XYZ file of C-alpha atoms in Angstrom:
322
model
C 0.000 0.000 0.000
C 1.234 3.485 -0.905
C -0.144 6.652 0.688
C 0.238 9.952 -1.124
C -0.762 13.203 0.568
C -1.216 16.539 -1.196
C -0.160 14.884 -4.423
C -0.857 15.141 -8.153
C -2.519 12.941 -10.728
C 0.838 12.165 -12.326
C 2.221 10.923 -9.025
C -0.802 8.650 -8.584
C -0.252 7.157 -12.056
C 3.403 6.481 -11.219
C 2.543 4.950 -7.828
C -0.071 2.652 -9.352
C 2.426 1.488 -11.991
C 5.007 0.800 -9.278
C 2.539 -1.229 -7.211
C 1.494 -3.213 -10.289
C 5.107 -4.154 -10.945
C 5.521 -5.227 -7.306
C 2.316 -7.287 -7.376
C 3.230 -9.105 -10.585
C 0.533 -11.608 -11.563
C -2.011 -10.167 -9.133
C -2.547 -7.238 -11.456
C -3.118 -9.211 -14.649
C -6.397 -10.044 -16.359
C -8.453 -6.973 -15.521
C -12.068 -7.274 -16.696
C -13.081 -3.616 -16.298
C -12.488 -0.302 -14.574
C -14.952 0.386 -11.764
C -15.311 4.028 -10.710
C -17.066 4.374 -7.343
C -18.320 7.857 -6.445
C -18.894 8.069 -2.707
C -19.241 10.487 0.204
C -16.554 10.448 2.881
C -18.844 8.903 5.495
C -19.572 5.910 3.236
C -16.089 5.094 1.987
C -15.780 1.945 4.123
C -19.145 0.685 2.879
C -18.078 1.247 -0.721
C -14.751 -0.493 -0.131
C -16.468 -3.522 1.422
C -18.937 -3.788 -1.475
C -16.252 -3.306 -4.126
C -14.084 -5.998 -2.506
C -16.911 -8.518 -2.896
C -17.547 -7.449 -6.497
C -13.827 -7.538 -7.368
C -13.583 -11.140 -6.184
C -15.940 -12.065 -9.047
C -14.732 -9.451 -11.535
C -11.035 -8.515 -11.212
C -10.932 -4.809 -11.921
C -9.163 -1.527 -11.524
C -11.092 0.178 -8.751
C -11.064 3.965 -8.527
C -12.881 5.275 -5.450
C -13.577 8.981 -5.906
C -14.270 10.785 -2.634
C -15.384 14.393 -3.081
C -14.456 15.312 0.472
C -14.820 19.087 0.610
C -15.974 20.901 -2.519
C -16.060 24.261 -0.724
C -12.443 24.142 0.450
C -10.486 27.211 -0.634
C -7.522 25.069 -1.656
C -7.572 22.189 -4.116
C -5.822 19.073 -2.870
C -5.549 15.403 -3.774
C -4.798 12.631 -1.276
C -4.476 9.099 -2.602
C -4.092 5.569 -1.311
C -2.869 2.889 -3.738
C -3.610 -0.781 -2.981
C -2.917 -3.667 -5.372
C -3.948 -7.187 -4.371
C -4.344 -6.200 -0.720
C -7.261 -5.451 1.574
C -9.540 -4.590 -1.373
C -9.269 -8.051 -2.890
C -7.977 -8.943 -6.377
C -8.184 -5.365 -7.606
C -5.855 -2.571 -8.525
C -7.324 0.120 -6.312
C -6.848 3.836 -5.805
C -8.809 5.742 -3.171
C -8.786 9.361 -4.345
C -9.834 12.054 -1.870
C -10.386 15.378 -3.599
C -10.795 18.782 -1.989
C -11.781 22.177 -3.338
C -12.373 22.820 -7.049
C -10.474 19.654 -7.920
C -13.452 17.660 -6.618
C -15.570 19.243 -9.391
C -13.087 18.114 -12.031
C -12.411 14.579 -10.820
C -12.018 13.397 -14.414
C -8.672 15.203 -14.654
C -7.304 12.681 -12.149
C -9.404 9.661 -13.114
C -8.997 9.602 -16.912
C -5.251 8.742 -16.932
C -5.966 5.927 -14.467
C -8.529 4.042 -16.583
C -7.332 0.540 -17.474
C -6.696 0.286 -21.236
C -8.980 -1.690 -23.562
C -11.581 -2.692 -20.946
C -15.107 -1.362 -20.262
C -15.700 1.389 -17.706
C -18.482 1.180 -15.099
C -19.412 4.121 -12.868
C -21.235 3.428 -9.608
C -22.662 6.061 -7.276
C -22.752 4.823 -3.687
C -24.580 7.983 -2.719
C -27.677 9.904 -3.739
C -27.870 9.590 -7.552
C -27.097 12.670 -9.643
C -30.174 14.393 -11.041
C -28.653 14.206 -14.515
C -25.829 11.787 -15.177
C -24.637 14.004 -18.037
C -23.680 16.589 -15.400
C -21.000 14.190 -14.125
C -18.185 13.392 -16.545
C -17.519 10.175 -14.602
C -20.922 8.977 -15.821
C -20.473 10.170 -19.387
C -17.203 8.270 -19.813
C -18.723 4.976 -18.583
C -20.132 2.114 -20.646
C -22.486 1.243 -17.781
C -23.791 3.458 -14.991
C -25.097 2.074 -11.694
C -27.146 4.255 -9.350
C -29.004 3.456 -6.129
C -32.290 5.322 -5.860
C -32.872 3.875 -2.387
C -30.339 6.410 -1.075
C -32.388 9.408 -2.229
C -34.775 11.198 0.196
C -37.708 10.120 -2.013
C -36.636 6.858 -3.675
C -39.697 6.539 -5.924
C -39.267 10.095 -7.221
C -35.585 9.278 -7.801
C -36.581 6.282 -9.948
C -38.865 8.505 -12.021
C -35.944 10.876 -12.505
C -33.814 7.943 -13.594
C -36.418 7.266 -16.304
C -36.415 10.896 -17.489
C -32.620 10.865 -17.609
C -32.275 7.303 -18.929
C -29.782 6.243 -21.592
C -29.064 2.616 -22.573
C -26.412 1.316 -20.192
C -28.030 2.792 -17.070
C -29.224 0.561 -14.252
C -30.135 0.903 -10.582
C -29.475 -1.398 -7.625
C -33.182 -1.213 -6.818
C -33.657 -3.389 -9.906
C -31.014 -5.838 -8.685
C -32.773 -6.147 -5.325
C -35.881 -7.622 -6.927
C -34.032 -10.249 -8.980
C -35.078 -13.043 -6.604
C -38.640 -11.666 -6.406
C -38.894 -11.671 -10.200
C -37.495 -15.196 -10.372
C -40.119 -16.488 -7.913
C -43.000 -14.727 -9.653
C -41.871 -15.864 -13.112
C -41.552 -19.475 -11.896
C -45.316 -19.558 -11.411
C -45.731 -19.618 -15.188
C -43.614 -22.724 -15.658
C -46.730 -24.833 -15.134
C -49.565 -22.594 -16.334
C -50.544 -20.404 -19.263
C -53.430 -18.658 -17.500
C -53.770 -14.958 -18.252
C -53.045 -12.606 -15.359
C -55.716 -9.914 -15.051
C -54.597 -8.107 -11.897
C -51.866 -7.748 -9.297
C -51.556 -6.372 -5.770
C -48.290 -5.343 -4.129
C -48.132 -4.831 -0.369
C -45.275 -2.499 0.554
C -44.405 0.825 2.189
C -45.565 3.743 0.043
C -42.026 4.949 -0.765
C -40.474 1.513 -1.315
C -38.601 1.747 -4.645
C -38.452 -2.040 -5.053
C -42.248 -2.183 -4.992
C -42.498 0.641 -7.518
C -40.100 -1.101 -9.900
C -41.809 -4.449 -9.355
C -45.053 -2.787 -10.390
C -43.367 -1.394 -13.490
C -42.001 -4.831 -14.380
C -45.408 -6.525 -13.986
C -47.020 -3.780 -16.043
C -44.443 -4.086 -18.842
C -44.483 -7.888 -18.896
C -48.190 -8.581 -18.380
C -49.936 -5.453 -19.634
C -51.737 -4.858 -16.330
C -51.816 -2.020 -13.800
C -50.742 -3.375 -10.388
C -52.368 -1.946 -7.262
C -50.085 -0.810 -4.427
C -51.500 -1.558 -0.990
C -49.491 0.646 1.399
C -48.354 -0.773 4.722
C -46.523 0.659 7.705
C -46.103 -2.710 9.410
C -43.197 -3.854 7.237
C -39.996 -1.953 6.327
C -39.908 -3.176 2.718
C -41.986 -5.014 0.110
C -44.049 -7.652 1.870
C -45.959 -9.519 -0.857
C -46.870 -9.748 -4.539
C -50.196 -11.304 -5.502
C -51.374 -12.130 -9.036
C -55.007 -12.708 -9.952
C -55.635 -14.998 -12.940
C -58.552 -14.982 -15.379
C -59.769 -18.399 -14.139
C -59.970 -17.156 -10.538
C -56.672 -18.656 -9.368
C -54.438 -16.617 -7.080
C -50.621 -16.721 -6.996
C -48.893 -15.047 -4.049
C -45.320 -14.581 -2.848
C -44.988 -13.357 0.749
C -41.685 -12.391 2.355
C -40.883 -13.564 5.879
C -37.353 -12.561 6.961
C -35.012 -14.521 4.647
C -37.634 -16.810 3.150
C -40.712 -16.439 0.972
C -43.976 -18.347 1.146
C -45.127 -19.274 -2.351
C -48.849 -20.034 -2.433
C -51.128 -20.908 -5.307
C -54.777 -21.883 -5.563
C -55.169 -25.660 -5.480
C -51.538 -26.384 -4.572
C -49.627 -26.860 -1.343
C -47.681 -23.857 -0.059
C -43.922 -23.897 -0.562
C -41.157 -22.113 1.308
C -38.452 -20.592 -0.894
C -35.227 -18.702 -0.078
C -35.451 -14.889 -0.350
C -32.260 -13.643 1.264
C -31.431 -9.967 1.463
C -27.993 -9.711 -0.109
C -25.141 -7.329 0.724
C -24.506 -4.434 -1.652
C -21.336 -6.156 -2.878
C -23.310 -9.135 -4.189
C -25.794 -6.791 -5.882
C -22.937 -4.871 -7.475
C -21.277 -8.098 -8.639
C -24.538 -9.154 -10.304
C -24.724 -5.907 -12.265
C -21.092 -6.251 -13.378
C -21.889 -9.594 -15.029
C -23.426 -7.793 -17.979
C -22.000 -4.772 -19.735
C -24.675 -4.406 -22.414
C -27.905 -2.399 -21.943
C -30.586 -4.144 -19.874
C -33.730 -3.868 -21.992
C -36.005 -5.546 -19.429
C -34.956 -2.958 -16.838
C -35.596 -0.105 -19.264
C -39.073 -1.456 -20.020
C -39.906 -1.773 -16.302
C -38.548 1.694 -15.546
C -40.440 3.186 -18.481
C -43.698 1.539 -17.374
C -43.198 2.895 -13.844
C -42.677 6.459 -15.096
C -45.066 6.343 -18.035
C -42.218 6.836 -20.512
C -42.203 4.044 -23.126
C -39.403 3.048 -25.496
C -36.518 4.111 -23.255
C -34.324 1.531 -24.969
C -34.560 3.446 -28.253
C -32.805 6.512 -26.837
C -29.209 7.240 -27.916
C -26.667 5.419 -25.753
C -24.054 8.153 -26.181
C -24.107 10.869 -23.520
C -22.722 14.368 -23.973
C -21.214 16.056 -20.914
C -23.191 19.041 -19.631
C -21.119 21.050 -17.162
C -22.891 22.114 -13.975
C -21.088 23.619 -10.997
C -22.600 22.107 -7.825
C -21.085 24.936 -5.782
C -23.395 27.391 -7.590
C -26.547 25.274 -7.393
C -28.451 27.057 -4.633
């Protein structure tokens, strides 16, 4: 590990190259560059998640910490770790102060691994417009987490307005197991679904996106039944044209799968750490059309997948946004 205080981008590039030479084979076979944008108070969380993801996808990890945008003096502190506490990754933790924090790309661009895709991940409240952040524009895939916004459902709607192919959100990843359980009901039936009810807190983004997915897939308008008794989505119920009912109900780390005329079954429904969710999203680097359809149905904005994938940077100074 190399620590650099009050340094420059060139010095970081040199230090990373030196650590790569020392690590030898550890630094070979990079699959991608992962840029993590994070607040100072959540750096450890981001490091823990990225370590899990890097174990499945060896990468160059660049953690960008915009520590103090309002500082009168620009400064860069860096920590270089290759094959150490952050797993099988070439990692640089970059703490930026002052105006430098608004131009993070000047430090990050020379550090991108050559000839591999770039993924940007915001472990913080998502930007209103990704085009305002050059670290999003340069990426092949962009991962946000609307659950971290004050109003997660409104944040998802904003993600739809701002969508470009290659965007995704960890809210979508969190309902992967839910979608698998619901879809499995149609392995043994071809009955038409005519209605759906989702029991969840009113501002639960997973419920909102689940409703969008059901709407896009089945052509129905799910009904949200708000609850204050459960912290997150409790159940999804489908009503079929023949009167049958299919229901998945969460209970801690399991789900009860019930269906008219059949015995109830208990299925695993484990809440995964952010690192596992991130690793799942890094498995694919092409646009996720099913996600775009679900997001578009949620926001009432169809054909999101037909938008241009190329983003153009739009400069916005956060220090002047009052």
